[in-house]
mmCIF file of C-alpha atoms (C1' of nucleotides) in Angstrom:
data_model
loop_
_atom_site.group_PDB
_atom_site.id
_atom_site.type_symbol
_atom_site.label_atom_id
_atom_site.label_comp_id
_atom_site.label_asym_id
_atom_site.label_seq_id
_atom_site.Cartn_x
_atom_site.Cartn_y
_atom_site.Cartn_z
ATOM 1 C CA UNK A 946 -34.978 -13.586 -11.413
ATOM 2 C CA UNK A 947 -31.907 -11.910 -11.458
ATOM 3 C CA UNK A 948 -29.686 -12.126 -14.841
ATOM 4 C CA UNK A 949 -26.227 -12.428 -15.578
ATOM 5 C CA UNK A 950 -24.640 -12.638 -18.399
ATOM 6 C CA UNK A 951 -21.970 -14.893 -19.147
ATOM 7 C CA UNK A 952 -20.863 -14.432 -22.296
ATOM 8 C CA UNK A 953 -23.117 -13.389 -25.061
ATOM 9 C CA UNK A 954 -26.252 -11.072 -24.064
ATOM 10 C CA UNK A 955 -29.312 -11.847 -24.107
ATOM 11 C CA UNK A 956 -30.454 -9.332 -26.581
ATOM 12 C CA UNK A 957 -27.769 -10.328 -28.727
ATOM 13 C CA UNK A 958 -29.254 -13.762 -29.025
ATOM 14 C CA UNK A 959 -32.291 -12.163 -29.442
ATOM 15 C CA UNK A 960 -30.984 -10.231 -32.429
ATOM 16 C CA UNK A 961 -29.336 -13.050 -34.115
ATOM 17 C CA UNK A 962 -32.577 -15.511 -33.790
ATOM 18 C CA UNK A 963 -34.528 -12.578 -35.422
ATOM 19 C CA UNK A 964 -31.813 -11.455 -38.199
ATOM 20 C CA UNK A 965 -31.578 -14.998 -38.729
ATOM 21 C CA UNK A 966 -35.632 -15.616 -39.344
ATOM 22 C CA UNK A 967 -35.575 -12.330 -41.804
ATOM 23 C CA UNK A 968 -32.650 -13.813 -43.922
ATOM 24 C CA UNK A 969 -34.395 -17.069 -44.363
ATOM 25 C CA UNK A 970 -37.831 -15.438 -45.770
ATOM 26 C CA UNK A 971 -39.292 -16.550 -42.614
ATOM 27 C CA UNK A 972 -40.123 -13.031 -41.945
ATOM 28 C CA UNK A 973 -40.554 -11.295 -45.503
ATOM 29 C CA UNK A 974 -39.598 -8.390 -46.841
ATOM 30 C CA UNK A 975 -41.923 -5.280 -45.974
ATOM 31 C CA UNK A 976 -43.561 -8.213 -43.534
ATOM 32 C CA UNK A 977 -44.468 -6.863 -39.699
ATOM 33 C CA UNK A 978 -42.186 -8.120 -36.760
ATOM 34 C CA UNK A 979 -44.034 -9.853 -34.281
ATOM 35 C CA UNK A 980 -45.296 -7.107 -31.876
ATOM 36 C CA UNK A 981 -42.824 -6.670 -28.933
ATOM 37 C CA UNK A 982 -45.715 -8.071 -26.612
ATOM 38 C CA UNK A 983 -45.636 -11.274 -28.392
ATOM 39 C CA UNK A 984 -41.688 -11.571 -28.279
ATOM 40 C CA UNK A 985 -41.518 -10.704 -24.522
ATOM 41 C CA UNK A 986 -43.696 -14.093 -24.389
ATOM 42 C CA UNK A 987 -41.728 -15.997 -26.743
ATOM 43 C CA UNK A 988 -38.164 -15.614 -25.681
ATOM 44 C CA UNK A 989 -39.267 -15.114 -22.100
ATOM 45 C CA UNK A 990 -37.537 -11.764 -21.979
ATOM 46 C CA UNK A 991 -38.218 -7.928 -20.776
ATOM 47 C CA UNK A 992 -39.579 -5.726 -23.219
ATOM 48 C CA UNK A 993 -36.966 -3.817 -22.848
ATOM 49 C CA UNK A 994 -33.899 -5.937 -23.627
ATOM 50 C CA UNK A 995 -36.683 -7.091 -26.645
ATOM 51 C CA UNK A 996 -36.160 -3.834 -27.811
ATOM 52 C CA UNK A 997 -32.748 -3.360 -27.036
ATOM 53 C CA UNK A 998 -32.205 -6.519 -29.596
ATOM 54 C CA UNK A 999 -34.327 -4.739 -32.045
ATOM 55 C CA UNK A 1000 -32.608 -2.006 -31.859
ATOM 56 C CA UNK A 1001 -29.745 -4.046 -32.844
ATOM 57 C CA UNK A 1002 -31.567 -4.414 -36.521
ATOM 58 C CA UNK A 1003 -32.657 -1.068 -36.778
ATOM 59 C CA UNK A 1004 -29.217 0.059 -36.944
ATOM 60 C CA UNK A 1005 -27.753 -2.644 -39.048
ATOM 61 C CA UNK A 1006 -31.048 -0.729 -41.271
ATOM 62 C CA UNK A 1007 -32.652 -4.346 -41.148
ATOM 63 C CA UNK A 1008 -36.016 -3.009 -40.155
ATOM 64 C CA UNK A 1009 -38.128 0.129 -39.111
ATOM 65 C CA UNK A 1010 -39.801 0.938 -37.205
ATOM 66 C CA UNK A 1011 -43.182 3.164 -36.981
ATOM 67 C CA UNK A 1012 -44.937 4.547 -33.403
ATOM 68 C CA UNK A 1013 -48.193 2.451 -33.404
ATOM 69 C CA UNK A 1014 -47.660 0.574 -35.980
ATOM 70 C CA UNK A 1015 -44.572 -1.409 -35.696
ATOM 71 C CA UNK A 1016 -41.454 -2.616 -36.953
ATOM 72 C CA UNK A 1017 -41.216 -3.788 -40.675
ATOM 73 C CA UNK A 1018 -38.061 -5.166 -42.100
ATOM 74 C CA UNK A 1019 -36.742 -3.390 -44.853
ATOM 75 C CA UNK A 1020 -37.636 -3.798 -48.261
ATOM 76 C CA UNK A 1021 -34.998 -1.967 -49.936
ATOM 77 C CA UNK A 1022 -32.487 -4.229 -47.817
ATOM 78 C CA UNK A 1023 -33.721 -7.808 -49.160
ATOM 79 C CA UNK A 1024 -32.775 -8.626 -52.337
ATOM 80 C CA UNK A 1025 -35.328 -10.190 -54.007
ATOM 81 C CA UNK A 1026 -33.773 -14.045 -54.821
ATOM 82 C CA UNK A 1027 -35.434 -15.261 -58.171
ATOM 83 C CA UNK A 1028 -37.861 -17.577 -57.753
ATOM 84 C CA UNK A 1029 -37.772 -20.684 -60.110
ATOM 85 C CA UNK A 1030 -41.291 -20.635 -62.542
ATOM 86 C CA UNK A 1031 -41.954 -16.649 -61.773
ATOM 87 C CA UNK A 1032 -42.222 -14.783 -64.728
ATOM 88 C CA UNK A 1033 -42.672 -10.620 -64.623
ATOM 89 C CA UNK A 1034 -43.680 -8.728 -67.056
ATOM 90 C CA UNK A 1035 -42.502 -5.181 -66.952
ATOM 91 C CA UNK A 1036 -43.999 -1.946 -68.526
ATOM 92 C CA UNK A 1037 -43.403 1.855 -68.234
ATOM 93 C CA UNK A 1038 -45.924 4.516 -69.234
ATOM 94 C CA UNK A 1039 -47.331 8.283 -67.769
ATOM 95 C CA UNK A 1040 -50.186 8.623 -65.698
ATOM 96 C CA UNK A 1041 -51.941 12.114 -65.001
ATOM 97 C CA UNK A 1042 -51.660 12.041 -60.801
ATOM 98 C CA UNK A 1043 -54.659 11.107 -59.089
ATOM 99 C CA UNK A 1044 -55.610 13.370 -56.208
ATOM 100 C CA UNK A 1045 -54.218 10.514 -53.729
ATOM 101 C CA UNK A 1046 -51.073 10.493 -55.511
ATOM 102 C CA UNK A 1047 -51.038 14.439 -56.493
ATOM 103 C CA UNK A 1048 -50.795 15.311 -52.449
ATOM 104 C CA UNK A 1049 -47.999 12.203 -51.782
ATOM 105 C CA UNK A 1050 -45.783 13.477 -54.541
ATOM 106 C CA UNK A 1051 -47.712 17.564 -53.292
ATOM 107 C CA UNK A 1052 -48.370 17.916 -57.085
ATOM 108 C CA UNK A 1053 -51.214 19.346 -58.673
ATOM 109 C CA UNK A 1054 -54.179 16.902 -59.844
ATOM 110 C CA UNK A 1055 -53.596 15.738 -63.799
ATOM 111 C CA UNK A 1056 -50.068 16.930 -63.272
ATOM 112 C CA UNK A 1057 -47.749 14.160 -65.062
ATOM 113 C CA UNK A 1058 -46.027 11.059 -63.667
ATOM 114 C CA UNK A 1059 -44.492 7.727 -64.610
ATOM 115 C CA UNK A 1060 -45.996 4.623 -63.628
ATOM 116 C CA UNK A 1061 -44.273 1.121 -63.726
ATOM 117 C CA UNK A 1062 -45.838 -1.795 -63.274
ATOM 118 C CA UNK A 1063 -44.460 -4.980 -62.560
ATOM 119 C CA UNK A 1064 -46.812 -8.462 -62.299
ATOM 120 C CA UNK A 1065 -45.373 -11.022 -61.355
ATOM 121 C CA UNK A 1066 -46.936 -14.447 -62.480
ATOM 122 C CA UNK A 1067 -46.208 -17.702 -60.779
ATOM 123 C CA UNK A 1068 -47.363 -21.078 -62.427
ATOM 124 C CA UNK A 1069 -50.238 -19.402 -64.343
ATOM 125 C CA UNK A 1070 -51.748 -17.184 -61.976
ATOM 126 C CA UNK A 1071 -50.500 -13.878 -60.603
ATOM 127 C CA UNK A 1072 -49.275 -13.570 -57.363
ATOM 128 C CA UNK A 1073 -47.695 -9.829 -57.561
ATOM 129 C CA UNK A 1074 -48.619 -6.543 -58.951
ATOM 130 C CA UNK A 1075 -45.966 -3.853 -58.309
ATOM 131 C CA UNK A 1076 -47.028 0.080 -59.476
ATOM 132 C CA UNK A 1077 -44.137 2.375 -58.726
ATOM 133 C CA UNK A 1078 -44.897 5.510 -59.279
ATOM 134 C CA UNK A 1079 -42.192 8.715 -59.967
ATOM 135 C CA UNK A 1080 -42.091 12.809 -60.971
ATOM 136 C CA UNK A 1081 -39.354 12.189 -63.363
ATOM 137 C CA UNK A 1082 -38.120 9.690 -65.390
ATOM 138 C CA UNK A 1083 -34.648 8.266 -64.440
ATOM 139 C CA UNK A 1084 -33.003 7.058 -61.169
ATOM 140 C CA UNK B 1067 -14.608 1.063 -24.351
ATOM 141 C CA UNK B 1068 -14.286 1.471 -20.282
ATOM 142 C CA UNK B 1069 -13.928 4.785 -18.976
ATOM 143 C CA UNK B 1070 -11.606 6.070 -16.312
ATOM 144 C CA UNK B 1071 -12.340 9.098 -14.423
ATOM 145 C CA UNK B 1072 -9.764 11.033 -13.854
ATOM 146 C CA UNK B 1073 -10.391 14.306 -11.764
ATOM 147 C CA UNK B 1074 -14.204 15.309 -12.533
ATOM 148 C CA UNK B 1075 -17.142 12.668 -12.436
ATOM 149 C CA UNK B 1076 -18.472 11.320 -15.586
ATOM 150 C CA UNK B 1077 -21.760 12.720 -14.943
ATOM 151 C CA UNK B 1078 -20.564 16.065 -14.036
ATOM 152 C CA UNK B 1079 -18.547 16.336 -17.204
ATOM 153 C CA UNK B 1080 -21.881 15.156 -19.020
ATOM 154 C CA UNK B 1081 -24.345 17.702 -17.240
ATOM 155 C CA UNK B 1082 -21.755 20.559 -17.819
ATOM 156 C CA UNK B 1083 -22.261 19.766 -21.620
ATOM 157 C CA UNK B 1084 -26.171 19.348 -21.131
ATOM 158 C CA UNK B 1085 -26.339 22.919 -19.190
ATOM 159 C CA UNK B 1086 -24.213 24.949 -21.799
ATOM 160 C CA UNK B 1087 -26.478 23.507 -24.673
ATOM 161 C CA UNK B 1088 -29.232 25.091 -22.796
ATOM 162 C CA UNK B 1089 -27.340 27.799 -22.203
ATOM 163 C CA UNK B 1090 -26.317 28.667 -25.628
ATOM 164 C CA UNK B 1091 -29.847 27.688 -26.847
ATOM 165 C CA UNK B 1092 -29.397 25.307 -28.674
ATOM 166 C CA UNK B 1093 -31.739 23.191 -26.610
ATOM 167 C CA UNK B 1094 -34.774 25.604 -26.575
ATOM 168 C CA UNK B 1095 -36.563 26.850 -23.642
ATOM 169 C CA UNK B 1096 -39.472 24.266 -23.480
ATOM 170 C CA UNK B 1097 -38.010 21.760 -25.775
ATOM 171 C CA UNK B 1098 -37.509 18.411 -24.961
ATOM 172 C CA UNK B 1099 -33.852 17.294 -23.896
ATOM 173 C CA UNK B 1100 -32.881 14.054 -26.101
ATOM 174 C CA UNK B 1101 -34.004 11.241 -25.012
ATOM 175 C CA UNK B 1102 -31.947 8.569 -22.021
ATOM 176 C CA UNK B 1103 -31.156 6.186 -25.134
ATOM 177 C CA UNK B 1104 -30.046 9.295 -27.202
ATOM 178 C CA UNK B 1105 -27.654 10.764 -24.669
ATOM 179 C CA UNK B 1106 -26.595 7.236 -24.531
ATOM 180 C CA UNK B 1107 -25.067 6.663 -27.371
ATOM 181 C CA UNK B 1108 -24.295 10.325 -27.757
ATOM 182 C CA UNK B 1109 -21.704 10.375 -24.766
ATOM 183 C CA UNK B 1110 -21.073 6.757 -24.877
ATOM 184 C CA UNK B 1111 -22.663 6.500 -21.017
ATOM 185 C CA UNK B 1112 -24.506 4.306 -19.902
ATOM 186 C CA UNK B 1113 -28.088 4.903 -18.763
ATOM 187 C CA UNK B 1114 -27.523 4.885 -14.813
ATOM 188 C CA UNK B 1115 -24.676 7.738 -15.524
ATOM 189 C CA UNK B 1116 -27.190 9.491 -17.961
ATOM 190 C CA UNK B 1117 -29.879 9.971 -15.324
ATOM 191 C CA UNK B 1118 -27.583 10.803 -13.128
ATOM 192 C CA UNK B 1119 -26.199 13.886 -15.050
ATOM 193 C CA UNK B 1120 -30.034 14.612 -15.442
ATOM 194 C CA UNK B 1121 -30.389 14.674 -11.987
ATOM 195 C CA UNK B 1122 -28.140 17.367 -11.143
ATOM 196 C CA UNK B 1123 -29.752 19.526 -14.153
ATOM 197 C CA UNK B 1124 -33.176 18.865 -12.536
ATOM 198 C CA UNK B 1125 -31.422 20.085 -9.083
ATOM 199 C CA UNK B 1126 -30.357 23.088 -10.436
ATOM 200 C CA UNK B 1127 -34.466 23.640 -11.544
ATOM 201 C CA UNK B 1128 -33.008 23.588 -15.549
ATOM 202 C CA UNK B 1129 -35.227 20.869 -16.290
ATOM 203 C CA UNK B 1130 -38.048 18.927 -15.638
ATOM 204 C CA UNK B 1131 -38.865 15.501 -16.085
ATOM 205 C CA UNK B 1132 -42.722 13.835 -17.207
ATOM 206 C CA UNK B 1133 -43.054 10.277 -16.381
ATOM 207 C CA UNK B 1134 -43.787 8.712 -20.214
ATOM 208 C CA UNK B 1135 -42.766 11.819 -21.863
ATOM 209 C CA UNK B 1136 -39.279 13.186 -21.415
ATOM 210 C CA UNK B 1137 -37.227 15.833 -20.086
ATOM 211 C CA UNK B 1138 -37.822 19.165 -20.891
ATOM 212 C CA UNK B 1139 -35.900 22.653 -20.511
ATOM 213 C CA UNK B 1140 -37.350 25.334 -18.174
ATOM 214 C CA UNK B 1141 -40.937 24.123 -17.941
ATOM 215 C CA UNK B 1142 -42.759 26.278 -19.801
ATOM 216 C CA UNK B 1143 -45.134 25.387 -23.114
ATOM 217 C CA UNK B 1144 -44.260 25.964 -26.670
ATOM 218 C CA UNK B 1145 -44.674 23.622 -29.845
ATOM 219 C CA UNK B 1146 -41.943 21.307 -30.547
ATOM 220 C CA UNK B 1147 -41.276 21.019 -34.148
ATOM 221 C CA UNK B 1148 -40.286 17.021 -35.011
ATOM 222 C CA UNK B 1149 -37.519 17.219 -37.705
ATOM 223 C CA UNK B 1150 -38.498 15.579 -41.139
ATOM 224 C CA UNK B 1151 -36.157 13.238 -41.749
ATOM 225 C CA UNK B 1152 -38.321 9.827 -42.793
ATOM 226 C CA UNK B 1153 -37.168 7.748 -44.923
ATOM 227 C CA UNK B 1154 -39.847 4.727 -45.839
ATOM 228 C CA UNK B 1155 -42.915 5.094 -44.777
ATOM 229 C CA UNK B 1156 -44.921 1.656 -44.928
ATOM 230 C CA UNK B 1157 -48.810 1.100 -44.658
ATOM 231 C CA UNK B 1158 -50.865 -1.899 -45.554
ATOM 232 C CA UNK B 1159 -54.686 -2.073 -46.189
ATOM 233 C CA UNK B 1160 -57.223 -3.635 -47.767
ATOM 234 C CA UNK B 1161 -59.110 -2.255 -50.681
ATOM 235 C CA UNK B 1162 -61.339 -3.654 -53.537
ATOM 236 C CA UNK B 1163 -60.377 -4.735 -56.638
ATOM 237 C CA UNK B 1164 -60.830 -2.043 -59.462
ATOM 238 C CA UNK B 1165 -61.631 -3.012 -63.288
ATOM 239 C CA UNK B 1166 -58.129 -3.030 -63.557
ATOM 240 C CA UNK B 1167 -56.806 -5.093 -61.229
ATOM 241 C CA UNK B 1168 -59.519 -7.480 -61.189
ATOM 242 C CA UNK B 1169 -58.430 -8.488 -64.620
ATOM 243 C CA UNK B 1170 -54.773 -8.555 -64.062
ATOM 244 C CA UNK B 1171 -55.889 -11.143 -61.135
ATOM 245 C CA UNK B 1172 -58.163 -13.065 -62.582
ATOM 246 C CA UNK B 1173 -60.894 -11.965 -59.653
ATOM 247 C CA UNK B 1174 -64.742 -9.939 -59.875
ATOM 248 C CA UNK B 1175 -64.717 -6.401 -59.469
ATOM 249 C CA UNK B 1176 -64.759 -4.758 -55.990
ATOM 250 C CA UNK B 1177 -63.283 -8.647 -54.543
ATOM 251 C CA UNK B 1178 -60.637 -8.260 -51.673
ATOM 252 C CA UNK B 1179 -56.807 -7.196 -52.073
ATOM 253 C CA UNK B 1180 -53.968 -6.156 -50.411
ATOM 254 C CA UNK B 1181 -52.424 -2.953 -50.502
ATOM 255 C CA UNK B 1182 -49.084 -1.946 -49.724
ATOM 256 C CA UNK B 1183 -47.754 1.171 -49.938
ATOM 257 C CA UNK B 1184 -44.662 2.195 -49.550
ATOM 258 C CA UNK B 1185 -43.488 5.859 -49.447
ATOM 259 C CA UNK B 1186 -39.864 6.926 -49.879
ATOM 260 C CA UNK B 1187 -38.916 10.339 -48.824
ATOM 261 C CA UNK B 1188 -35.816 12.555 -49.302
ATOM 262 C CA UNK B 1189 -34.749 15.249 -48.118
ATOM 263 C CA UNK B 1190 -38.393 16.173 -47.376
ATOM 264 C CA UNK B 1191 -39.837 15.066 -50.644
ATOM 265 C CA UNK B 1192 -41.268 11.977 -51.598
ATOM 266 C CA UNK B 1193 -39.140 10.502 -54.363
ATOM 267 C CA UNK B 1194 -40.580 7.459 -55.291
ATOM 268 C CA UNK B 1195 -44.214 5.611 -54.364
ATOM 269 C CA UNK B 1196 -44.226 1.733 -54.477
ATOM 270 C CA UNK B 1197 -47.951 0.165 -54.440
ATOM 271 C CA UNK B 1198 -47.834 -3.612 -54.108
ATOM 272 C CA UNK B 1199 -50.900 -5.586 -54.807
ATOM 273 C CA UNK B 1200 -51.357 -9.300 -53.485
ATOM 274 C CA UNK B 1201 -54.424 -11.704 -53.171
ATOM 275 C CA UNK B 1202 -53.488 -12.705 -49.713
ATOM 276 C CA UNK B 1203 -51.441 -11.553 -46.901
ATOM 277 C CA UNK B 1204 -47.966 -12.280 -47.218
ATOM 278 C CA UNK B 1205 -46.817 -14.899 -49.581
ATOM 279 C "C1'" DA C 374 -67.319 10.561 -35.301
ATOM 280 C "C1'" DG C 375 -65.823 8.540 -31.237
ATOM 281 C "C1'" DA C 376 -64.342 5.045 -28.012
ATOM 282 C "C1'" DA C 377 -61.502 1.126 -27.235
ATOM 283 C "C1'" DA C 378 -57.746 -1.746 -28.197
ATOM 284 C "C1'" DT C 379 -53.073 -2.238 -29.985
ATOM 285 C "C1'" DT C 380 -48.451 -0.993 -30.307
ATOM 286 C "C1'" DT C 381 -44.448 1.626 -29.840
ATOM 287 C "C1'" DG C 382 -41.957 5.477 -27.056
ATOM 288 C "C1'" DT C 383 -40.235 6.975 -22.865
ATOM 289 C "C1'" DC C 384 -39.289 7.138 -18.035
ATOM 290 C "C1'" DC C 385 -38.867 5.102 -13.204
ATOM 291 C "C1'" DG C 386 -36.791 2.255 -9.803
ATOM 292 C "C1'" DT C 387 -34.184 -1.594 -8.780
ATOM 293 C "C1'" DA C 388 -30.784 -5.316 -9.075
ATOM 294 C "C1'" DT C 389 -26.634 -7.737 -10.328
ATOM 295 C "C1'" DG C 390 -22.448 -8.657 -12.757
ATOM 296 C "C1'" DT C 391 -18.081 -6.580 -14.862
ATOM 297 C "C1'" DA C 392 -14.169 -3.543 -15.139
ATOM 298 C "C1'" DT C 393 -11.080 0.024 -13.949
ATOM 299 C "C1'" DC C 394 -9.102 3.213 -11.097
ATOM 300 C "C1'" DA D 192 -10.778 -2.781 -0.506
ATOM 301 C "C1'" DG D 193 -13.517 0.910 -1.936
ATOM 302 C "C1'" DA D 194 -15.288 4.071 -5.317
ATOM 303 C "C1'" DT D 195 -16.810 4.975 -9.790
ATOM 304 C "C1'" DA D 196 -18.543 3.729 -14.080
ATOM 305 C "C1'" DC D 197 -20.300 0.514 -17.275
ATOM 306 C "C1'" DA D 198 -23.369 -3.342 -19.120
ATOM 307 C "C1'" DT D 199 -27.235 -5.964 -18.728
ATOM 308 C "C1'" DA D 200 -31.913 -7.152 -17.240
ATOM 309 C "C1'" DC D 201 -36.366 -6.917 -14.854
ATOM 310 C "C1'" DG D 202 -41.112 -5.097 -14.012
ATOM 311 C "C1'" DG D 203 -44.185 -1.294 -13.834
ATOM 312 C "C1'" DA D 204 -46.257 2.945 -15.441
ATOM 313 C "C1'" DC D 205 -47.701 6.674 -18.367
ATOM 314 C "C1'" DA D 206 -47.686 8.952 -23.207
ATOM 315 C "C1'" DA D 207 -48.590 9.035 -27.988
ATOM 316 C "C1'" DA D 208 -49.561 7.207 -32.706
ATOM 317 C "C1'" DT D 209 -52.227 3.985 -35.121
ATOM 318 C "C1'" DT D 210 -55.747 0.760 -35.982
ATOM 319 C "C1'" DT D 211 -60.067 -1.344 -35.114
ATOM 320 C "C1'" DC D 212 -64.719 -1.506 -33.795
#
DNA sequence: AGAAATTTGTCCGTATGTATC
DNA sequence: AGATACATACGGACAAATTTC
């Protein structure tokens, strides 16, 4: 089936539908894309022009994308929109680095780091616990 | 955004600039050429135009094409170095529920979470390490 | 530890429509 | 009209990173 295109592109389309499902939650943030098998099925298109319209959002920095695993949208990107009965309790303190987190941060075992965690309770029960971990204390 | 072509080819023009790269070695014997989708965007070509300034590199024995893996300089084997230049790095796995967490969630010890971690580098060193914790997959 | 399956990365060849010399 | 280049799209194949079994 050969394919013309009259106005817009398909992968444009193709880029809008998915921009669109990220900026209504559909997709979350730090969520996986469906695979680019599964959208070659669903909007009936080559893989390639599917990844043509995903390279669209890579480059508007709306997702990433990782060899073998796939593409992610972008957590830094989404603002987190407060939720209505969510509640988060915040609190700061220093952590001697474990040996997972001693070779991320290539740090020696024991050596010091700040921790923050962040739960996040919703109606009662928690639904979140963020740990963010850092060498120094600032930014 | 249309190009004319006055006097030399488009391609030509393109594999002149390919060749003195090589030439000046700044594309290392054995290294891999940048990709069709690079050289692209690079010389604002399009792909058919690309190939064919690849062509005439390959003609001249400069390069040599692998079917799934690129185009390389003067086949001949060495190590390609990929540049660090990461930015997040996101993975996702399950793990069981330590002392602390199990509290925090209400749940046993050693009962099923999520894990996401999320890694930012820069400039070559991971700045900042993000774990997020859930009961479930995605909200 | 190793094989298989999944998923993305890249290239190939082809085809058709669009635009400018 | 013809030549050149550009833009889009398809399907197939192999390569490489990751995950899963």
């Amino acid at each position: 089936m050969p394919t013309p295109h009259y106005g817009q592109p398909r992968y444009r389309a193709i880029a809008d539908a998915l921009r669109e499902r990220i900026a209504s939650g559909a997709i979350p943030p730090g969520a996986l894309l469906p695979t680019e098998s599964a959208l070659t099925t669903e909007f009936r298109a080559s893989r390639g022009t599917i990844r043509q319209a995903i390279a669209v959002l890579r480059g508007e920095g709306l997702v990433a994308t990782e060899h073998g695993r796939g593409t992610y949208t972008n957590p830094r990107w989404q603002e987190s929109r407060p939720d209505e009965d969510s509640q988060t309790k915040i609190r700061e303190r220093r952590i001697a680095a474990d040996p997972g987190l001693a070779t991320l941060f290539d740090v020696e075992v024991g050596a010091d780091l700040i921790e923050q965690e962040i739960v996040v309770t919703e109606d009662g029960t928690v639904g979140e616990v963020v740990r963010t971990y850092r060498l120094r204390v600032q930014q």
